[in-house]
PDB file of C-alpha atoms in Angstrom:
ATOM      1  CA  MET A 761     147.920 -52.522  65.079  1.00 35.00           C
ATOM      2  CA  SER A 762     147.698 -53.729  68.453  1.00 40.00           C
ATOM      3  CA  ARG A 763     145.275 -52.674  71.126  1.00 40.00           C
ATOM      4  CA  PHE A 764     148.459 -51.282  73.131  1.00 45.00           C
ATOM      5  CA  SER A 765     149.854 -49.422  70.485  1.00 62.00           C
ATOM      6  CA  SER A 766     146.192 -47.791  69.826  1.00 69.00           C
ATOM      7  CA  VAL A 767     146.120 -46.899  73.362  1.00 67.00           C
ATOM      8  CA  GLU A 768     149.478 -45.454  73.074  1.00 78.00           C
ATOM      9  CA  SER A 769     148.899 -43.480  70.006  1.00 83.00           C
ATOM     10  CA  ASP A 770     145.516 -42.125  71.324  1.00 81.00           C
ATOM     11  CA  LEU A 771     147.126 -40.800  74.485  1.00 84.00           C
ATOM     12  CA  HIS A 772     149.999 -39.269  72.494  1.00 87.00           C
ATOM     13  CA  ILE A 773     147.566 -37.300  70.216  1.00 88.00           C
ATOM     14  CA  THR A 774     145.323 -36.277  73.061  1.00 88.00           C
ATOM     15  CA  ILE A 775     148.202 -35.043  75.355  1.00 91.00           C
ATOM     16  CA  SER A 776     149.945 -33.165  72.304  1.00 91.00           C
ATOM     17  CA  GLN A 777     146.396 -31.414  71.772  1.00 91.00           C
ATOM     18  CA  GLN A 778     146.347 -30.305  75.325  1.00 90.00           C
ATOM     19  CA  ILE A 779     149.816 -29.036  75.249  1.00 90.00           C
ATOM     20  CA  ILE A 780     149.099 -26.938  72.097  1.00 89.00           C
ATOM     21  CA  LYS A 781     146.211 -25.587  73.575  1.00 87.00           C
ATOM     22  CA  ASN A 782     147.574 -24.483  76.953  1.00 87.00           C
ATOM     23  CA  ALA A 783     151.016 -22.808  76.774  1.00 86.00           C
ATOM     24  CA  ASP A 784     151.318 -22.739  80.512  1.00 86.00           C
ATOM     25  CA  ILE A 785     151.138 -26.789  80.726  1.00 90.00           C
ATOM     26  CA  GLY A 786     153.892 -26.848  78.126  1.00 90.00           C
ATOM     27  CA  ASP A 787     156.278 -24.480  80.104  1.00 91.00           C
ATOM     28  CA  LEU A 788     155.439 -26.597  83.253  1.00 90.00           C
ATOM     29  CA  LEU A 789     156.178 -29.960  81.638  1.00 93.00           C
ATOM     30  CA  LYS A 790     159.397 -28.366  80.053  1.00 93.00           C
ATOM     31  CA  ARG A 791     160.696 -27.553  83.656  1.00 91.00           C
ATOM     32  CA  GLU A 792     159.193 -30.273  85.593  1.00 91.00           C
ATOM     33  CA  LEU A 793     159.284 -33.469  83.194  1.00 93.00           C
ATOM     34  CA  PRO A 794     161.776 -32.307  80.628  1.00 94.00           C
ATOM     35  CA  ASP A 795     162.716 -35.929  79.524  1.00 94.00           C
ATOM     36  CA  HIS A 796     159.424 -36.871  79.183  1.00 93.00           C
ATOM     37  CA  LEU A 797     158.660 -33.728  77.078  1.00 92.00           C
ATOM     38  CA  SER A 798     161.479 -34.534  74.824  1.00 93.00           C
ATOM     39  CA  ASN A 799     160.423 -38.270  74.330  1.00 92.00           C
ATOM     40  CA  LEU A 800     157.037 -37.002  73.611  1.00 91.00           C
ATOM     41  CA  SER A 801     158.375 -34.706  70.843  1.00 90.00           C
ATOM     42  CA  ASN A 802     160.120 -37.628  69.425  1.00 89.00           C
ATOM     43  CA  ASN A 803     157.511 -40.187  69.869  1.00 87.00           C
ATOM     44  CA  LEU A 804     159.614 -42.143  72.147  1.00 88.00           C
ATOM     45  CA  CYS A 805     157.235 -42.202  75.107  1.00 89.00           C
ATOM     46  CA  SER A 806     156.223 -45.534  76.846  1.00 88.00           C
ATOM     47  CA  VAL A 807     152.701 -45.688  77.891  1.00 88.00           C
ATOM     48  CA  SER A 808     153.835 -45.515  81.566  1.00 90.00           C
ATOM     49  CA  GLU A 809     155.389 -41.997  80.684  1.00 92.00           C
ATOM     50  CA  LEU A 810     152.175 -40.800  78.732  1.00 91.00           C
ATOM     51  CA  ILE A 811     150.134 -41.758  81.788  1.00 91.00           C
ATOM     52  CA  GLU A 812     152.346 -39.806  83.874  1.00 92.00           C
ATOM     53  CA  ILE A 813     152.369 -36.708  81.651  1.00 93.00           C
ATOM     54  CA  GLN A 814     148.361 -37.025  81.442  1.00 91.00           C
ATOM     55  CA  SER A 815     148.290 -37.204  85.362  1.00 90.00           C
ATOM     56  CA  PHE A 816     150.503 -34.204  85.516  1.00 91.00           C
ATOM     57  CA  ILE A 817     148.293 -32.288  83.154  1.00 90.00           C
ATOM     58  CA  ASP A 818     145.142 -33.235  84.824  1.00 88.00           C
ATOM     59  CA  LEU A 819     146.546 -32.089  88.188  1.00 86.00           C
ATOM     60  CA  ASN A 820     147.829 -28.774  87.007  1.00 86.00           C
ATOM     61  CA  THR A 821     144.935 -27.610  84.590  1.00 84.00           C
ATOM     62  CA  ASN A 822     142.956 -25.589  86.792  1.00 89.00           C
ATOM     63  CA  LYS A 823     145.272 -22.839  87.717  1.00 90.00           C
ATOM     64  CA  LEU A 824     142.880 -20.590  89.903  1.00 94.00           C
ATOM     65  CA  LYS A 825     141.670 -23.591  92.026  1.00 94.00           C
ATOM     66  CA  ASN A 826     145.254 -24.852  92.499  1.00 94.00           C
ATOM     67  CA  ASN A 827     146.808 -21.649  93.462  1.00 96.00           C
ATOM     68  CA  VAL A 828     143.751 -20.725  95.888  1.00 98.00           C
ATOM     69  CA  THR A 829     144.641 -24.241  97.517  1.00 97.00           C
ATOM     70  CA  ILE A 830     148.301 -23.478  97.911  1.00 97.00           C
ATOM     71  CA  GLY A 831     147.431 -20.054  99.259  1.00 98.00           C
ATOM     72  CA  ILE A 832     145.437 -21.724 101.806  1.00 98.00           C
ATOM     73  CA  ARG A 833     148.278 -24.043 102.500  1.00 98.00           C
ATOM     74  CA  LEU A 834     150.513 -21.131 102.844  1.00 98.00           C
ATOM     75  CA  SER A 835     148.206 -19.508 105.307  1.00 98.00           C
ATOM     76  CA  GLY A 836     148.366 -22.586 107.625  1.00 97.00           C
ATOM     77  CA  GLY A 837     145.316 -24.312 106.678  1.00 97.00           C
ATOM     78  CA  ILE A 838     141.788 -23.383 106.129  1.00 97.00           C
ATOM     79  CA  ALA A 839     141.504 -22.564 110.294  1.00 96.00           C
ATOM     80  CA  MET A 840     144.212 -20.200 110.216  1.00 97.00           C
ATOM     81  CA  PHE A 841     143.283 -18.698 106.894  1.00 98.00           C
ATOM     82  CA  SER A 842     139.651 -17.996 108.557  1.00 98.00           C
ATOM     83  CA  LYS A 843     141.447 -16.620 111.661  1.00 97.00           C
ATOM     84  CA  LYS A 844     143.690 -14.336 109.728  1.00 97.00           C
ATOM     85  CA  SER A 845     141.183 -12.947 107.239  1.00 98.00           C
ATOM     86  CA  GLY A 846     137.989 -12.744 109.362  1.00 98.00           C
ATOM     87  CA  ILE A 847     136.165 -15.108 107.131  1.00 98.00           C
ATOM     88  CA  ALA A 848     134.103 -17.943 108.673  1.00 98.00           C
ATOM     89  CA  ILE A 849     135.336 -21.329 108.167  1.00 98.00           C
ATOM     90  CA  GLY A 850     131.889 -22.393 106.827  1.00 98.00           C
ATOM     91  CA  GLU A 851     131.994 -19.449 104.392  1.00 98.00           C
ATOM     92  CA  ILE A 852     135.573 -20.637 103.200  1.00 98.00           C
ATOM     93  CA  GLU A 853     134.294 -24.037 102.801  1.00 98.00           C
ATOM     94  CA  ARG A 854     131.371 -23.346 100.827  1.00 97.00           C
ATOM     95  CA  LEU A 855     133.207 -21.116  98.476  1.00 97.00           C
ATOM     96  CA  LEU A 856     135.569 -23.758  97.766  1.00 97.00           C
ATOM     97  CA  ASN A 857     133.029 -26.329  97.434  1.00 96.00           C
ATOM     98  CA  SER A 858     130.993 -24.144  95.095  1.00 96.00           C
ATOM     99  CA  GLY A 859     133.866 -23.420  92.779  1.00 93.00           C
ATOM    100  CA  ASN A 860     134.036 -19.531  93.622  1.00 96.00           C
ATOM    101  CA  PHE A 861     137.647 -19.350  94.166  1.00 96.00           C
ATOM    102  CA  GLU A 862     137.967 -15.870  92.757  1.00 96.00           C
ATOM    103  CA  GLU A 863     136.112 -14.797  95.893  1.00 98.00           C
ATOM    104  CA  LEU A 864     138.855 -15.667  97.955  1.00 98.00           C
ATOM    105  CA  VAL A 865     141.811 -14.345  96.000  1.00 98.00           C
ATOM    106  CA  CYS A 866     141.684 -10.738  97.696  1.00 98.00           C
ATOM    107  CA  SER A 867     141.860 -12.002 101.314  1.00 98.00           C
ATOM    108  CA  LEU A 868     144.559 -14.687 100.527  1.00 98.00           C
ATOM    109  CA  ALA A 869     146.651 -12.137  98.877  1.00 98.00           C
ATOM    110  CA  LYS A 870     146.584 -10.129 102.028  1.00 98.00           C
ATOM    111  CA  VAL A 871     147.282 -13.020 104.182  1.00 98.00           C
ATOM    112  CA  THR A 872     150.119 -14.547 102.146  1.00 97.00           C
ATOM    113  CA  GLY A 873     151.773 -11.291 101.037  1.00 96.00           C
ATOM    114  CA  ARG A 874     151.256 -12.139  97.520  1.00 96.00           C
ATOM    115  CA  GLN A 875     150.001 -10.144  94.771  1.00 97.00           C
ATOM    116  CA  GLU A 876     146.506 -11.045  93.270  1.00 97.00           C
ATOM    117  CA  THR A 877     148.030 -11.603  89.937  1.00 96.00           C
ATOM    118  CA  TRP A 878     150.067 -14.537  91.584  1.00 96.00           C
ATOM    119  CA  PHE A 879     146.731 -16.565  91.616  1.00 96.00           C
ATOM    120  CA  SER A 880     146.497 -16.564  87.766  1.00 91.00           C
ATOM    121  CA  GLU A 881     149.925 -17.848  87.063  1.00 88.00           C
ATOM    122  CA  GLY A 882     150.825 -21.235  86.073  1.00 83.00           C
ATOM    123  CA  ARG A 883     152.873 -23.250  88.665  1.00 87.00           C
ATOM    124  CA  VAL A 884     153.188 -26.866  89.446  1.00 89.00           C
ATOM    125  CA  PHE A 885     150.675 -28.339  91.848  1.00 91.00           C
ATOM    126  CA  TYR A 886     151.102 -31.163  94.308  1.00 92.00           C
ATOM    127  CA  ASN A 887     148.256 -33.207  96.128  1.00 92.00           C
ATOM    128  CA  GLU A 888     148.059 -33.624  99.750  1.00 94.00           C
ATOM    129  CA  ARG A 889     149.650 -37.208  99.595  1.00 93.00           C
ATOM    130  CA  GLN A 890     152.679 -35.608  97.854  1.00 94.00           C
ATOM    131  CA  ILE A 891     153.013 -32.389 100.017  1.00 96.00           C
ATOM    132  CA  SER A 892     152.854 -34.996 103.128  1.00 96.00           C
ATOM    133  CA  ASN A 893     155.694 -36.834 101.859  1.00 96.00           C
ATOM    134  CA  PHE A 894     157.882 -33.913 100.961  1.00 96.00           C
ATOM    135  CA  ARG A 895     157.422 -32.499 104.530  1.00 97.00           C
ATOM    136  CA  ARG A 896     158.534 -36.029 106.022  1.00 96.00           C
ATOM    137  CA  GLN A 897     161.411 -35.960 103.779  1.00 96.00           C
ATOM    138  CA  ASN A 898     162.603 -32.295 104.508  1.00 95.00           C
ATOM    139  CA  LEU A 899     161.939 -32.528 108.202  1.00 94.00           C
ATOM    140  CA  ALA A 900     164.008 -35.688 108.253  1.00 93.00           C
ATOM    141  CA  MET A 901     166.964 -33.761 106.773  1.00 90.00           C
ATOM    142  CA  LEU A 902     166.366 -30.844 109.191  1.00 88.00           C
ATOM    143  CA  VAL A 903     165.845 -32.851 112.470  1.00 84.00           C
ATOM    144  CA  GLY A 904     169.537 -33.650 112.787  1.00 80.00           C
ATOM    145  CA  CYS A 905     170.790 -30.272 112.243  1.00 81.00           C
ATOM    146  CA  ILE A 906     168.805 -28.731 114.906  1.00 84.00           C
ATOM    147  CA  ASP A 907     170.638 -27.806 118.351  1.00 83.00           C
ATOM    148  CA  ASN A 908     169.049 -28.880 121.473  1.00 86.00           C
ATOM    149  CA  TYR A 909     166.112 -30.771 119.650  1.00 87.00           C
ATOM    150  CA  PRO A 910     164.465 -31.737 123.065  1.00 88.00           C
ATOM    151  CA  SER A 911     164.010 -27.678 123.456  1.00 90.00           C
ATOM    152  CA  PHE A 912     162.853 -27.258 119.945  1.00 90.00           C
ATOM    153  CA  VAL A 913     159.989 -29.987 120.558  1.00 88.00           C
ATOM    154  CA  GLU A 914     158.994 -28.292 123.703  1.00 91.00           C
ATOM    155  CA  LEU A 915     158.781 -24.924 122.237  1.00 90.00           C
ATOM    156  CA  LEU A 916     157.057 -26.437 119.316  1.00 91.00           C
ATOM    157  CA  SER A 917     154.699 -28.243 121.745  1.00 91.00           C
ATOM    158  CA  GLN A 918     153.588 -25.190 123.660  1.00 93.00           C
ATOM    159  CA  GLU A 919     152.928 -23.395 120.408  1.00 92.00           C
ATOM    160  CA  LEU A 920     150.915 -26.008 119.010  1.00 92.00           C
ATOM    161  CA  GLY A 921     148.891 -26.664 122.136  1.00 92.00           C
ATOM    162  CA  ARG A 922     146.108 -29.422 121.796  1.00 92.00           C
ATOM    163  CA  ILE A 923     147.366 -30.421 118.216  1.00 93.00           C
ATOM    164  CA  LYS A 924     150.794 -31.125 119.204  1.00 91.00           C
ATOM    165  CA  THR A 925     150.353 -34.914 118.663  1.00 93.00           C
ATOM    166  CA  HIS A 926     149.798 -34.330 114.936  1.00 95.00           C
ATOM    167  CA  TYR A 927     153.568 -33.213 114.687  1.00 94.00           C
ATOM    168  CA  VAL A 928     154.514 -36.984 114.832  1.00 94.00           C
ATOM    169  CA  LYS A 929     152.013 -37.614 111.963  1.00 95.00           C
ATOM    170  CA  VAL A 930     153.936 -34.709 110.047  1.00 96.00           C
ATOM    171  CA  LEU A 931     157.245 -36.400 110.862  1.00 94.00           C
ATOM    172  CA  GLU A 932     155.667 -39.818 109.517  1.00 95.00           C
ATOM    173  CA  GLY A 933     154.471 -38.225 106.280  1.00 95.00           C
ATOM    174  CA  ALA A 934     150.808 -39.036 107.285  1.00 95.00           C
ATOM    175  CA  ASN A 935     148.113 -36.806 106.027  1.00 92.00           C
ATOM    176  CA  THR A 936     146.745 -34.575 108.803  1.00 94.00           C
ATOM    177  CA  PRO A 937     144.323 -31.686 108.713  1.00 93.00           C
ATOM    178  CA  HIS A 938     146.749 -29.654 110.687  1.00 96.00           C
ATOM    179  CA  GLY A 939     149.722 -30.246 108.443  1.00 96.00           C
ATOM    180  CA  SER A 940     149.816 -26.771 106.967  1.00 97.00           C
ATOM    181  CA  ARG A 941     149.697 -25.263 110.191  1.00 96.00           C
ATOM    182  CA  ILE A 942     152.295 -27.149 111.843  1.00 96.00           C
ATOM    183  CA  GLY A 943     154.530 -26.586 108.647  1.00 96.00           C
ATOM    184  CA  ARG A 944     154.143 -22.911 108.617  1.00 97.00           C
ATOM    185  CA  LEU A 945     155.037 -22.888 112.509  1.00 95.00           C
ATOM    186  CA  LEU A 946     157.977 -25.178 111.942  1.00 94.00           C
ATOM    187  CA  GLU A 947     159.218 -22.887 109.249  1.00 94.00           C
ATOM    188  CA  GLN A 948     158.763 -19.744 111.242  1.00 93.00           C
ATOM    189  CA  ILE A 949     160.811 -21.112 114.288  1.00 90.00           C
ATOM    190  CA  LEU A 950     163.427 -22.233 111.995  1.00 88.00           C
ATOM    191  CA  GLY A 951     163.548 -19.026 110.101  1.00 89.00           C
ATOM    192  CA  ILE A 952     163.007 -20.705 106.569  1.00 91.00           C
ATOM    193  CA  GLN A 953     160.478 -18.928 104.046  1.00 92.00           C
ATOM    194  CA  ALA A 954     156.746 -19.949 104.410  1.00 94.00           C
ATOM    195  CA  GLY A 955     156.088 -22.970 102.148  1.00 96.00           C
ATOM    196  CA  ALA A 956     159.458 -24.274 101.935  1.00 96.00           C
ATOM    197  CA  LEU A 957     158.681 -27.563 103.721  1.00 97.00           C
ATOM    198  CA  ASP A 958     156.216 -28.208 101.074  1.00 97.00           C
ATOM    199  CA  LEU A 959     158.682 -28.249  98.216  1.00 95.00           C
ATOM    200  CA  PRO A 960     160.197 -31.601  96.737  1.00 93.00           C
ATOM    201  CA  GLN A 961     163.735 -31.966  98.403  1.00 93.00           C
ATOM    202  CA  ASP A 962     166.020 -31.003  95.781  1.00 91.00           C
ATOM    203  CA  LYS A 963     164.087 -27.375  95.742  1.00 92.00           C
ATOM    204  CA  PHE A 964     163.993 -27.548  99.395  1.00 94.00           C
ATOM    205  CA  GLU A 965     167.775 -27.945  99.554  1.00 91.00           C
ATOM    206  CA  ARG A 966     168.250 -25.147  97.028  1.00 90.00           C
ATOM    207  CA  VAL A 967     166.206 -22.854  99.496  1.00 87.00           C
ATOM    208  CA  LEU A 968     168.197 -23.753 102.347  1.00 85.00           C
ATOM    209  CA  LYS A 969     171.455 -22.991 100.191  1.00 83.00           C
ATOM    210  CA  MET A 970     170.143 -19.488  99.453  1.00 78.00           C
ATOM    211  CA  ILE A 971     169.869 -18.544 103.187  1.00 67.00           C
ATOM    212  CA  GLU A 972     173.303 -20.164 104.412  1.00 62.00           C
TER     213      GLU A 972
END
């Protein structure tokens, strides 16, 4: 047996065991990577597909940590969450760095309007690079539809104040510490649900169709 096929076999076994142990991961894969999962079941996955599945599993394994991160994004970032919850930024960062995510759930639930049980549910998690790219794609689609765009930008600039230059970074898909705050403000001004700009474009388009 070649080294290549050995690596492929080891990956296949490892991934299959993880899916058996974690039903939530299996459900997420079925929803997000159905073709890959089908190939896995039929022993047809290429090494690149197996690596993609393993990366997906690694990213989505820690539900609580991921959901707390999503909750902070929905709040507009750490600074805005601090302002809305009354918890000092330093304390939020301490809890995040020490892995005490549970201690933030109650406050995040109040700020985001979610039930506390929401934070224990399995859902797809995207890293910051992916989120920045989603915002870029979704805003590119929206910008051409905004009536009187200069007036829109002027209003946005007034609301953003000293961080207004970061709007351009969001448009470009660059990562910025103010990305979540800008995203939530844009959604508020445009009248779309909080977090919509953080979705992949196909899901974002479905959200827009629901409010048309």
